[in-house]
Amino acid sequence: MIASFLEAYTAPRREIPRRVYLTVSALVGLGGLLAWCALSYGGLVRSDFLPTPVAVLQAGIDMARDGSLLVNTTASVTEIMSGFIIASLISVPLGILMGSFKIVEAAVEPVTNFVRYLPVSALIPLLILWVGIGIEEKIAVIFIGTFFQQLILIADVSRGVSQDLLDVSYTLGADRRTVVTRVLIPATMPGVMDTLRVTLGWAWTYLVVAELVAGNKGLGYLILNASRGLFTDQIFLGIMVIGLLGLISDQLFKLIRDWLLPWASNP
Amino acid sequence: MGKLRIDNVVLRFTPRMGRPVTALDRISLEVDENEFSVIVGPSGCGKSSLLRLVAGLIQPTAGAIYLDGKLVTRPGKDRGMVFQSYTLFPWLTVQDNLEFGLKLGGMAAEERAAVARRFIAEVGLEGFERAYPKQLSGGMMQRVALARALANDPDILLMDEPFGALDSQTRSLMQELLLKIWEHSHKTVLFITHDIDEAILLGDRVHVMTARPGRIKAEVAIDIPRPRSVGVLTADEFIVIKRRIMALIHEEAVRAMS
């Protein structure tokens, strides 16, 4: 029994039955929930350190009722989407050019490689000075957090387009301009979509940093504010909503990719 | 005078770190109109670079290449190419892949649809017009690549080990298909391979290349009558030619080792 189990499930990369896969996922999820229940209800951890699942749910219901959940979520989604969309609108074309034209790479890459290692939080004082403490500051944090990473990743996607694919286009009569617009750009699209999907996830991780400064709404603000009063149930709720929204946006991206690029093979 | 004339071509390049390398050393050869010419040589002998030079994708350090007496300076649709790697446009259907070049050439929609259909039929892929490349096998993708190059009606077809990535059964089928297509088009072809059998089976003439620096060592006329099929691989005349080419290559290998 154990021998056959090891035989079946210890081979690298071997597919396992869907049923087994789902069972394992469910068991781990359930195990986590059970451990949480045991720790909180069992009184092993104080409730101001670890709230009970029901308390978190109750906090959610309360905040949904008084409308603050919606207000905070809307504020955060607006900030994330604004920062992310502005970053993407610039990084996609610039990244494609950077990966395929050495002259653009020479101009952009050194600066990018410097900036992308700077912790965004270290730039906040400057951002306050330059753009103030309003929503612009939040959008700027999200922008800086995602833009430079996107740029490097999209340049790599562009660099990765097969030389033979470009060359065959020339032998079919395409000129440089046509090769860029009709071959290079479409060829980068699956990689661009994957990059956007990954970096949107990263954008969510900057939310709390973005709302650290002079916030009065948003999920990050909600978490920070709750921590001042040791309302751990609200902290948990904020974290879970961020996680859930991240998950939803990720799945949406997956759907959009399949819908826009049905010809692309899956990563 | 040949349709394609490669005249004393030298290709030298300097790696980022290291000394200049002479990849091709004074290569001269001619390909006649309607001739199926093959260059056979070991990996790394620069035969792919030679084909890219003819395509105009890279420029020679010295020497010149002429097609129909005109100096080759840049790529153009008069020199169609089939690569070893899969080069179909993944976002276009089989039909649209074939129409890509025709559309650039300004052919009317109806006419190009008809041309594409004719060449899809020629490579035996009727029914796959609307398929995307990801739905095709390796052999099918190379058939589409061949059809796409032919549909554009180039003056010469350049083939860079087009069947090199395929399994041996599929490769045989592709060779037979190419022989059949060539039989009724007699397109001028310059074909590159490291497979001696493939060279003799397909070619009217085989140029044997040596490695480092790449030179043309010998030129062998293949007088096996056409139409040919993979059956000739075991014919006596085939074996005689093969032995000769193998001796030439072996000689070179021994020289390189010493």
PDB file of N, CA and C in Angstrom, chain B residues 153-200:
ATOM      1  N   ASP B 153       5.710  32.263 -54.601  1.00  0.00           N
ATOM      2  CA  ASP B 153       6.368  32.089 -55.892  1.00  0.00           C
ATOM      3  C   ASP B 153       7.745  32.765 -55.966  1.00  0.00           C
ATOM      4  N   PRO B 154       8.696  32.329 -55.107  1.00  0.00           N
ATOM      5  CA  PRO B 154      10.035  32.927 -55.158  1.00  0.00           C
ATOM      6  C   PRO B 154      10.812  32.436 -56.383  1.00  0.00           C
ATOM      7  N   ASP B 155      11.884  33.167 -56.750  1.00  0.00           N
ATOM      8  CA  ASP B 155      12.731  32.719 -57.860  1.00  0.00           C
ATOM      9  C   ASP B 155      13.597  31.543 -57.427  1.00  0.00           C
ATOM     10  N   ILE B 156      13.922  31.532 -56.143  1.00  0.00           N
ATOM     11  CA  ILE B 156      14.702  30.397 -55.615  1.00  0.00           C
ATOM     12  C   ILE B 156      14.157  30.084 -54.217  1.00  0.00           C
ATOM     13  N   LEU B 157      14.147  28.808 -53.896  1.00  0.00           N
ATOM     14  CA  LEU B 157      13.667  28.384 -52.587  1.00  0.00           C
ATOM     15  C   LEU B 157      14.878  27.955 -51.761  1.00  0.00           C
ATOM     16  N   LEU B 158      15.062  28.587 -50.617  1.00  0.00           N
ATOM     17  CA  LEU B 158      16.178  28.257 -49.734  1.00  0.00           C
ATOM     18  C   LEU B 158      15.654  27.406 -48.585  1.00  0.00           C
ATOM     19  N   MET B 159      16.255  26.252 -48.379  1.00  0.00           N
ATOM     20  CA  MET B 159      15.748  25.354 -47.334  1.00  0.00           C
ATOM     21  C   MET B 159      16.880  24.998 -46.380  1.00  0.00           C
ATOM     22  N   ASP B 160      16.697  25.397 -45.114  1.00  0.00           N
ATOM     23  CA  ASP B 160      17.745  25.212 -44.113  1.00  0.00           C
ATOM     24  C   ASP B 160      17.407  24.036 -43.203  1.00  0.00           C
ATOM     25  N   GLU B 161      17.846  22.859 -43.574  1.00  0.00           N
ATOM     26  CA  GLU B 161      17.540  21.628 -42.836  1.00  0.00           C
ATOM     27  C   GLU B 161      16.070  21.578 -42.411  1.00  0.00           C
ATOM     28  N   PRO B 162      15.166  21.710 -43.363  1.00  0.00           N
ATOM     29  CA  PRO B 162      13.755  21.872 -42.984  1.00  0.00           C
ATOM     30  C   PRO B 162      13.161  20.651 -42.276  1.00  0.00           C
ATOM     31  N   PHE B 163      13.788  19.492 -42.475  1.00  0.00           N
ATOM     32  CA  PHE B 163      13.215  18.291 -41.850  1.00  0.00           C
ATOM     33  C   PHE B 163      14.073  17.815 -40.683  1.00  0.00           C
ATOM     34  N   GLY B 164      15.023  18.650 -40.271  1.00  0.00           N
ATOM     35  CA  GLY B 164      15.992  18.255 -39.258  1.00  0.00           C
ATOM     36  C   GLY B 164      15.391  17.956 -37.899  1.00  0.00           C
ATOM     37  N   ALA B 165      14.239  18.609 -37.598  1.00  0.00           N
ATOM     38  CA  ALA B 165      13.667  18.434 -36.265  1.00  0.00           C
ATOM     39  C   ALA B 165      12.609  17.326 -36.244  1.00  0.00           C
ATOM     40  N   LEU B 166      12.401  16.668 -37.394  1.00  0.00           N
ATOM     41  CA  LEU B 166      11.318  15.682 -37.463  1.00  0.00           C
ATOM     42  C   LEU B 166      11.843  14.275 -37.206  1.00  0.00           C
ATOM     43  N   ASP B 167      10.956  13.384 -36.753  1.00  0.00           N
ATOM     44  CA  ASP B 167      11.363  11.996 -36.570  1.00  0.00           C
ATOM     45  C   ASP B 167      11.595  11.348 -37.935  1.00  0.00           C
ATOM     46  N   SER B 168      12.285  10.208 -37.951  1.00  0.00           N
ATOM     47  CA  SER B 168      12.771   9.700 -39.232  1.00  0.00           C
ATOM     48  C   SER B 168      11.647   9.260 -40.169  1.00  0.00           C
ATOM     49  N   GLN B 169      10.554   8.722 -39.627  1.00  0.00           N
ATOM     50  CA  GLN B 169       9.444   8.336 -40.513  1.00  0.00           C
ATOM     51  C   GLN B 169       8.831   9.554 -41.179  1.00  0.00           C
ATOM     52  N   THR B 170       8.570  10.584 -40.351  1.00  0.00           N
ATOM     53  CA  THR B 170       7.984  11.807 -40.893  1.00  0.00           C
ATOM     54  C   THR B 170       8.941  12.444 -41.901  1.00  0.00           C
ATOM     55  N   ARG B 171      10.233  12.388 -41.589  1.00  0.00           N
ATOM     56  CA  ARG B 171      11.221  12.974 -42.499  1.00  0.00           C
ATOM     57  C   ARG B 171      11.155  12.303 -43.871  1.00  0.00           C
ATOM     58  N   SER B 172      11.072  10.958 -43.888  1.00  0.00           N
ATOM     59  CA  SER B 172      10.956  10.238 -45.171  1.00  0.00           C
ATOM     60  C   SER B 172       9.740  10.706 -45.948  1.00  0.00           C
ATOM     61  N   LEU B 173       8.614  10.830 -45.253  1.00  0.00           N
ATOM     62  CA  LEU B 173       7.381  11.269 -45.913  1.00  0.00           C
ATOM     63  C   LEU B 173       7.548  12.662 -46.499  1.00  0.00           C
ATOM     64  N   MET B 174       8.204  13.532 -45.719  1.00  0.00           N
ATOM     65  CA  MET B 174       8.416  14.902 -46.181  1.00  0.00           C
ATOM     66  C   MET B 174       9.338  14.940 -47.393  1.00  0.00           C
ATOM     67  N   GLN B 175      10.348  14.067 -47.384  1.00  0.00           N
ATOM     68  CA  GLN B 175      11.256  14.013 -48.531  1.00  0.00           C
ATOM     69  C   GLN B 175      10.504  13.578 -49.788  1.00  0.00           C
ATOM     70  N   GLU B 176       9.652  12.581 -49.629  1.00  0.00           N
ATOM     71  CA  GLU B 176       8.852  12.116 -50.776  1.00  0.00           C
ATOM     72  C   GLU B 176       7.934  13.214 -51.276  1.00  0.00           C
ATOM     73  N   LEU B 177       7.320  13.931 -50.332  1.00  0.00           N
ATOM     74  CA  LEU B 177       6.414  15.018 -50.699  1.00  0.00           C
ATOM     75  C   LEU B 177       7.166  16.106 -51.469  1.00  0.00           C
ATOM     76  N   LEU B 178       8.351  16.436 -50.965  1.00  0.00           N
ATOM     77  CA  LEU B 178       9.154  17.478 -51.616  1.00  0.00           C
ATOM     78  C   LEU B 178       9.564  17.032 -53.018  1.00  0.00           C
ATOM     79  N   LEU B 179       9.954  15.744 -53.155  1.00  0.00           N
ATOM     80  CA  LEU B 179      10.311  15.214 -54.477  1.00  0.00           C
ATOM     81  C   LEU B 179       9.128  15.335 -55.434  1.00  0.00           C
ATOM     82  N   LYS B 180       7.951  14.996 -54.926  1.00  0.00           N
ATOM     83  CA  LYS B 180       6.753  15.019 -55.770  1.00  0.00           C
ATOM     84  C   LYS B 180       6.436  16.454 -56.211  1.00  0.00           C
ATOM     85  N   ILE B 181       6.495  17.378 -55.247  1.00  0.00           N
ATOM     86  CA  ILE B 181       6.203  18.776 -55.578  1.00  0.00           C
ATOM     87  C   ILE B 181       7.233  19.324 -56.560  1.00  0.00           C
ATOM     88  N   TRP B 182       8.487  18.967 -56.305  1.00  0.00           N
ATOM     89  CA  TRP B 182       9.552  19.491 -57.162  1.00  0.00           C
ATOM     90  C   TRP B 182       9.403  18.953 -58.583  1.00  0.00           C
ATOM     91  N   GLU B 183       8.936  17.704 -58.673  1.00  0.00           N
ATOM     92  CA  GLU B 183       8.776  17.040 -59.968  1.00  0.00           C
ATOM     93  C   GLU B 183       7.914  17.862 -60.920  1.00  0.00           C
ATOM     94  N   HIS B 184       6.832  18.482 -60.405  1.00  0.00           N
ATOM     95  CA  HIS B 184       6.033  19.269 -61.346  1.00  0.00           C
ATOM     96  C   HIS B 184       6.196  20.776 -61.228  1.00  0.00           C
ATOM     97  N   SER B 185       7.119  21.250 -60.381  1.00  0.00           N
ATOM     98  CA  SER B 185       7.360  22.698 -60.384  1.00  0.00           C
ATOM     99  C   SER B 185       8.769  23.030 -60.889  1.00  0.00           C
ATOM    100  N   HIS B 186       9.715  22.108 -60.615  1.00  0.00           N
ATOM    101  CA  HIS B 186      11.120  22.346 -60.977  1.00  0.00           C
ATOM    102  C   HIS B 186      11.599  23.717 -60.533  1.00  0.00           C
ATOM    103  N   LYS B 187      11.176  24.084 -59.362  1.00  0.00           N
ATOM    104  CA  LYS B 187      11.622  25.321 -58.724  1.00  0.00           C
ATOM    105  C   LYS B 187      13.132  25.216 -58.464  1.00  0.00           C
ATOM    106  N   THR B 188      13.844  26.314 -58.625  1.00  0.00           N
ATOM    107  CA  THR B 188      15.262  26.315 -58.270  1.00  0.00           C
ATOM    108  C   THR B 188      15.368  26.242 -56.742  1.00  0.00           C
ATOM    109  N   VAL B 189      16.147  25.273 -56.255  1.00  0.00           N
ATOM    110  CA  VAL B 189      16.230  25.069 -54.806  1.00  0.00           C
ATOM    111  C   VAL B 189      17.693  25.035 -54.362  1.00  0.00           C
ATOM    112  N   LEU B 190      17.954  25.695 -53.236  1.00  0.00           N
ATOM    113  CA  LEU B 190      19.230  25.489 -52.552  1.00  0.00           C
ATOM    114  C   LEU B 190      18.877  24.932 -51.173  1.00  0.00           C
ATOM    115  N   PHE B 191      19.286  23.687 -50.931  1.00  0.00           N
ATOM    116  CA  PHE B 191      18.845  22.921 -49.775  1.00  0.00           C
ATOM    117  C   PHE B 191      20.062  22.583 -48.927  1.00  0.00           C
ATOM    118  N   ILE B 192      19.925  22.762 -47.621  1.00  0.00           N
ATOM    119  CA  ILE B 192      21.053  22.485 -46.735  1.00  0.00           C
ATOM    120  C   ILE B 192      20.724  21.339 -45.795  1.00  0.00           C
ATOM    121  N   THR B 193      21.686  20.446 -45.625  1.00  0.00           N
ATOM    122  CA  THR B 193      21.469  19.318 -44.726  1.00  0.00           C
ATOM    123  C   THR B 193      22.811  18.779 -44.247  1.00  0.00           C
ATOM    124  N   HIS B 194      22.774  18.031 -43.129  1.00  0.00           N
ATOM    125  CA  HIS B 194      23.988  17.316 -42.745  1.00  0.00           C
ATOM    126  C   HIS B 194      23.819  15.824 -43.040  1.00  0.00           C
ATOM    127  N   ASP B 195      22.647  15.477 -43.605  1.00  0.00           N
ATOM    128  CA  ASP B 195      22.286  14.088 -43.848  1.00  0.00           C
ATOM    129  C   ASP B 195      22.644  13.722 -45.295  1.00  0.00           C
ATOM    130  N   ILE B 196      23.640  12.877 -45.444  1.00  0.00           N
ATOM    131  CA  ILE B 196      24.146  12.545 -46.782  1.00  0.00           C
ATOM    132  C   ILE B 196      23.060  11.862 -47.621  1.00  0.00           C
ATOM    133  N   ASP B 197      22.300  10.943 -47.001  1.00  0.00           N
ATOM    134  CA  ASP B 197      21.216  10.261 -47.716  1.00  0.00           C
ATOM    135  C   ASP B 197      20.236  11.268 -48.300  1.00  0.00           C
ATOM    136  N   GLU B 198      19.858  12.223 -47.459  1.00  0.00           N
ATOM    137  CA  GLU B 198      18.883  13.227 -47.876  1.00  0.00           C
ATOM    138  C   GLU B 198      19.435  14.050 -49.041  1.00  0.00           C
ATOM    139  N   ALA B 199      20.724  14.387 -48.958  1.00  0.00           N
ATOM    140  CA  ALA B 199      21.365  15.187 -49.997  1.00  0.00           C
ATOM    141  C   ALA B 199      21.306  14.474 -51.345  1.00  0.00           C
ATOM    142  N   ILE B 200      21.658  13.190 -51.333  1.00  0.00           N
ATOM    143  CA  ILE B 200      21.705  12.445 -52.599  1.00  0.00           C
ATOM    144  C   ILE B 200      20.299  12.187 -53.128  1.00  0.00           C
TER     145      ILE B 200
END
